Short mmCIF file of C-alpha atoms in Angstrom, two decimals:
data_model
loop_
_atom_site.label_atom_id
_atom_site.label_comp_id
_atom_site.label_asym_id
_atom_site.label_seq_id
_atom_site.Cartn_x
_atom_site.Cartn_y
_atom_site.Cartn_z
CA MET L 1 -85.46 -24.57 -65.32
CA ALA L 2 -88.53 -27.36 -65.53
CA TYR L 3 -87.00 -30.35 -67.56
CA THR L 4 -89.51 -32.93 -68.79
CA ARG L 5 -87.80 -36.22 -70.56
CA PHE L 6 -89.50 -37.35 -73.44
CA SER L 7 -89.45 -42.06 -73.88
CA GLY L 8 -88.34 -43.87 -76.93
CA SER L 9 -87.22 -46.60 -78.48
CA GLY L 10 -83.75 -47.36 -79.65
CA PRO L 11 -81.19 -44.18 -80.03
CA ALA L 12 -84.09 -41.61 -79.88
CA PHE L 13 -83.85 -39.45 -77.00
CA GLY L 14 -85.36 -35.57 -76.53
CA TRP L 15 -86.54 -33.37 -73.21
CA ARG L 16 -88.86 -30.27 -72.88
CA ALA L 17 -87.31 -27.09 -70.62
CA ASP L 18 -90.33 -24.62 -70.37
CA THR L 19 -90.95 -24.05 -74.12
CA ARG L 20 -88.13 -25.41 -76.49
CA ILE L 21 -87.91 -29.21 -77.47
CA THR L 22 -85.05 -31.00 -77.86
CA VAL L 23 -84.85 -34.25 -79.73
CA GLY L 24 -82.03 -35.97 -81.13
CA GLY L 25 -81.20 -39.73 -82.42
CA LEU L 26 -83.77 -39.56 -85.62
CA ARG L 27 -83.82 -40.65 -89.20
CA PRO L 28 -81.48 -36.97 -90.47
CA HIS L 29 -82.92 -35.10 -92.95
CA THR L 30 -86.68 -37.15 -92.33
CA ASP L 31 -90.29 -35.44 -91.73
CA TYR L 32 -91.94 -35.78 -88.40
CA THR L 33 -94.38 -34.58 -86.65
CA LEU L 34 -94.89 -32.90 -83.17
CA GLU L 35 -98.47 -34.46 -81.98
CA CYS L 36 -100.16 -31.88 -79.07
CA GLU L 37 -103.22 -31.31 -77.02
CA ARG L 38 -104.57 -28.92 -79.68
CA ASP L 39 -103.16 -29.49 -83.35
CA SER L 40 -99.49 -30.98 -85.14
CA TYR L 41 -96.56 -29.23 -86.46
CA PRO L 42 -94.58 -30.26 -89.01
CA LEU L 43 -90.71 -31.30 -87.74
CA HIS L 44 -87.42 -31.60 -89.97
CA THR L 45 -84.35 -33.63 -88.63
CA ASP L 46 -80.80 -31.89 -89.33
CA ALA L 47 -78.07 -34.38 -90.88
CA GLN L 48 -77.42 -35.28 -87.32
CA GLY L 49 -81.43 -36.07 -86.81
CA ALA L 50 -81.93 -34.07 -84.25
CA TRP L 51 -84.13 -30.93 -84.05
CA SER L 52 -84.80 -28.16 -81.65
CA GLY L 53 -88.22 -25.80 -81.75
CA GLN L 54 -90.56 -24.23 -79.51
CA VAL L 55 -94.55 -24.83 -79.20
CA LEU L 56 -95.44 -21.74 -77.48
CA HIS L 57 -99.35 -22.17 -77.12
CA ASP L 58 -100.13 -25.52 -77.12
CA THR L 59 -98.62 -28.67 -75.18
CA PRO L 60 -96.46 -31.18 -76.65
CA LEU L 61 -97.48 -35.16 -75.76
CA CYS L 62 -95.14 -37.25 -78.63
CA VAL L 63 -93.14 -36.93 -82.01
CA ALA L 64 -94.43 -39.21 -84.78
CA LEU L 65 -93.65 -40.92 -87.96
CA ASP L 66 -95.81 -42.43 -90.19
CA GLY L 67 -98.85 -42.36 -88.22
CA GLN L 68 -96.55 -43.91 -85.04
CA PRO L 69 -94.87 -42.88 -81.95
CA VAL L 70 -91.22 -42.58 -81.75
CA LEU L 71 -91.23 -39.55 -78.15
CA TYR L 72 -93.44 -39.62 -75.97
CA ASP L 73 -93.79 -37.38 -72.82
CA GLU L 74 -94.01 -39.87 -70.46
CA SER L 75 -95.93 -38.00 -67.92
CA ARG L 76 -99.32 -37.21 -69.78
CA VAL L 77 -99.14 -40.21 -72.59
CA ASN L 78 -97.94 -43.99 -71.85
CA ALA L 79 -96.86 -45.72 -75.48
CA ILE L 80 -100.18 -47.31 -75.44
CA SER L 81 -101.87 -43.97 -75.48
CA ALA L 82 -99.98 -42.06 -77.64
CA ALA L 83 -100.39 -44.80 -80.74
CA ALA L 84 -104.17 -44.55 -80.29
CA MET L 85 -104.37 -41.08 -80.59
CA LEU L 86 -102.30 -40.76 -83.26
CA ALA L 87 -104.48 -43.13 -84.97
CA ALA L 88 -107.75 -41.70 -84.36
CA ARG L 89 -106.37 -37.81 -85.50
CA LYS L 90 -106.10 -39.97 -88.93
CA ALA L 91 -108.92 -41.94 -89.81
CA PRO L 92 -110.89 -39.97 -91.84
CA ARG L 93 -114.33 -38.11 -90.70
CA ARG L 94 -117.35 -40.61 -91.70
CA GLN L 95 -119.93 -37.67 -93.29
CA ALA L 96 -123.84 -38.97 -94.15
CA PRO L 97 -124.89 -38.54 -98.33
CA GLU L 98 -127.31 -36.22 -99.01
CA ALA L 99 -131.13 -37.76 -99.26
CA ALA L 100 -131.91 -37.15 -102.52
CA PRO L 101 -135.65 -34.34 -102.54
CA ALA L 102 -138.10 -37.18 -103.30
CA ASP L 103 -136.64 -39.07 -99.94
CA GLU L 104 -136.99 -36.73 -97.77
CA ALA L 105 -140.00 -37.61 -96.29
CA ARG L 106 -138.75 -40.78 -95.49
CA GLU L 107 -135.78 -39.94 -93.86
CA ALA L 108 -137.33 -37.76 -91.99
CA ASP L 109 -139.29 -40.47 -89.78
CA LYS L 110 -136.12 -42.13 -89.42
CA PRO L 111 -134.97 -42.46 -86.05
CA PRO L 112 -132.19 -39.69 -85.21
CA GLU L 113 -128.32 -42.13 -86.41
CA LYS L 114 -125.95 -42.77 -83.21
CA LYS L 115 -122.93 -40.27 -83.25
CA PRO L 116 -119.40 -41.68 -83.20
CA GLU L 117 -118.70 -42.60 -79.91
CA GLU L 118 -115.57 -39.53 -79.26
CA VAL L 119 -112.15 -40.86 -77.65
CA VAL L 120 -111.91 -39.61 -74.55
CA TYR L 121 -107.60 -39.05 -72.90
CA ARG L 122 -106.82 -38.70 -68.96
CA GLN L 123 -106.65 -35.33 -67.81
CA PRO L 124 -102.74 -34.48 -67.31
CA SER L 125 -102.42 -35.12 -63.31
CA ALA L 126 -99.29 -33.71 -61.74
CA ALA L 127 -99.75 -37.72 -59.97
CA GLU L 128 -96.37 -39.98 -61.17
CA PRO L 129 -98.08 -42.30 -63.81
CA VAL L 130 -97.90 -45.98 -62.92
CA ASP L 131 -95.45 -46.93 -65.92
CA ALA L 132 -93.52 -44.09 -65.69
CA LEU L 133 -89.63 -43.92 -66.43
CA PRO L 134 -87.40 -43.26 -64.42
CA ALA L 135 -86.43 -39.19 -64.88
CA LEU L 136 -82.09 -39.56 -65.77
CA SER L 137 -80.32 -39.10 -62.41
CA TRP L 138 -77.18 -36.67 -62.81
CA PRO L 139 -74.22 -37.54 -60.10
CA PRO L 140 -73.47 -34.30 -58.63
CA ALA L 141 -69.43 -35.03 -60.56
CA ALA L 142 -71.74 -34.41 -64.32
CA GLU L 143 -73.86 -32.26 -62.81
CA LYS L 144 -72.37 -29.10 -64.14
CA LEU L 145 -72.29 -30.63 -68.30
CA ARG L 146 -76.29 -30.47 -67.30
CA PRO L 147 -77.42 -27.04 -68.29
CA TYR L 148 -74.96 -28.04 -71.87
CA PHE L 149 -77.99 -30.85 -72.44
CA ALA L 150 -80.29 -27.88 -72.20
CA GLU L 151 -78.95 -25.50 -73.90
CA ASN L 152 -76.88 -26.87 -76.98
CA GLN L 153 -78.71 -28.90 -80.31
CA PRO L 154 -77.46 -33.06 -79.31
CA VAL L 155 -75.25 -33.18 -82.73
CA ARG L 156 -73.56 -37.27 -83.40
CA LEU L 157 -70.40 -36.71 -82.72
CA LEU L 158 -69.41 -40.42 -81.71
CA GLU L 159 -70.37 -44.34 -82.98
CA ASP L 160 -70.75 -45.55 -79.69
CA LEU L 161 -75.23 -44.99 -79.69
CA SER L 162 -75.36 -44.88 -75.67
CA TRP L 163 -73.40 -41.85 -75.98
CA ARG L 164 -75.31 -38.52 -76.32
CA THR L 165 -73.01 -35.44 -77.02
CA VAL L 166 -73.42 -31.66 -77.59
CA ARG L 167 -70.60 -28.58 -79.55
CA SER L 168 -70.14 -25.60 -77.43
CA GLN L 169 -67.98 -22.50 -77.84
CA GLU L 170 -65.98 -21.73 -74.39
CA GLY L 171 -63.69 -18.99 -74.46
CA GLY L 172 -63.28 -18.82 -78.48
CA VAL L 173 -62.90 -22.72 -78.48
CA SER L 174 -64.42 -25.10 -79.97
CA CYS L 175 -65.47 -27.70 -77.46
CA CYS L 176 -67.76 -31.22 -77.13
CA PHE L 177 -69.50 -32.49 -74.50
CA GLY L 178 -70.89 -35.62 -74.02
CA TYR L 179 -72.52 -38.27 -71.71
CA ARG L 180 -73.48 -42.03 -70.60
CA ALA L 181 -76.19 -43.19 -68.94
CA SER L 182 -76.34 -46.61 -67.54
CA GLY L 183 -80.23 -47.71 -66.31
CA ASP L 184 -81.08 -43.76 -65.74
CA ARG L 185 -78.47 -42.29 -64.15
CA VAL L 186 -75.29 -40.41 -65.77
CA SER L 187 -72.55 -43.36 -65.27
CA GLU L 188 -69.50 -42.10 -67.63
CA VAL L 189 -69.10 -37.62 -69.06
CA LEU L 190 -66.18 -36.74 -72.34
CA TYR L 191 -65.15 -33.33 -72.43
CA GLY L 192 -63.23 -32.33 -75.74
CA VAL L 193 -60.88 -29.11 -76.71
CA ARG L 194 -61.04 -29.18 -80.54
CA ALA L 195 -57.98 -30.55 -81.90
CA ARG L 196 -55.76 -27.60 -84.28
CA GLY L 197 -52.16 -28.36 -85.92
CA SER L 198 -49.89 -30.22 -83.53
CA MET L 199 -50.19 -34.09 -82.87
CA VAL L 200 -49.28 -33.17 -78.91
CA PRO L 201 -52.03 -32.11 -76.46
CA PRO L 202 -51.75 -28.66 -75.51
CA ARG L 203 -50.54 -27.74 -72.53
CA GLY L 204 -53.47 -27.50 -69.79
CA LEU L 205 -54.92 -30.66 -71.32
CA GLN L 206 -52.42 -33.72 -69.74
CA GLY L 207 -54.44 -36.95 -70.18
CA TYR L 208 -56.40 -35.99 -72.77
CA GLY L 209 -56.05 -37.94 -75.48
CA TYR L 210 -56.95 -37.59 -79.79
CA GLU L 211 -60.11 -39.01 -80.86
CA ARG L 212 -61.42 -38.29 -84.62
CA MET L 213 -65.16 -37.89 -84.59
CA LEU L 214 -67.72 -39.06 -87.01
CA ASP L 215 -67.82 -35.50 -89.19
CA GLY L 216 -63.50 -35.95 -89.13
CA SER L 217 -63.62 -32.97 -86.81
CA GLY L 218 -60.02 -33.53 -84.31
CA TYR L 219 -60.58 -33.24 -80.52
CA TRP L 220 -58.51 -33.88 -77.54
CA THR L 221 -60.78 -35.38 -75.21
CA LEU L 222 -61.34 -36.58 -71.55
CA ARG L 223 -63.62 -39.16 -70.69
CA GLN L 224 -64.51 -39.96 -66.74
CA ARG L 225 -66.67 -42.34 -64.42
CA VAL L 226 -68.60 -41.14 -61.62
#
């Protein structure tokens, strides 16, 4: 499965795995647009500021809010070209006024008006763009967590915005996983098991500590540097 990372500013993040797109770190319950090569599609975030969906017959380029790019596919566009594309799509097309019947003869004698120049964007290339950021590197000790972030919708569980977290059901048990990156390399990972009842870690979770998440749920968590 091929992964494409989306670049952005602030806490916004996202990626594309084949036709599925996953974004997070956006404003909760907010209408965005997913801008593709041929068309635009509405995108509404959930209470955690996340969204996941598919585009089957178009190529995603960026996620926009109020006509400004928030995230963009750095293998196809950069922040400047994404903003230029959005401005071109937002600009209304000018229509020539209808000529009055008495003026039709004079209008026929006028030289043809020049059509506005079309904006032409660079074609997708397999080469790495000069302004591209390095892809996120997963060390061997963290590689086993990578599929969880490709298959599950991101959810914000920690106050620290540098952490990316997801939830998953493992053997009928509610779990959570997280990672934090330094530069473009995963440097720390988090394992969590939903806490129920006792304030003492269950057998097999030695070294785990109790932690209450932003949504009020409690987890036994373990953080490791990788």
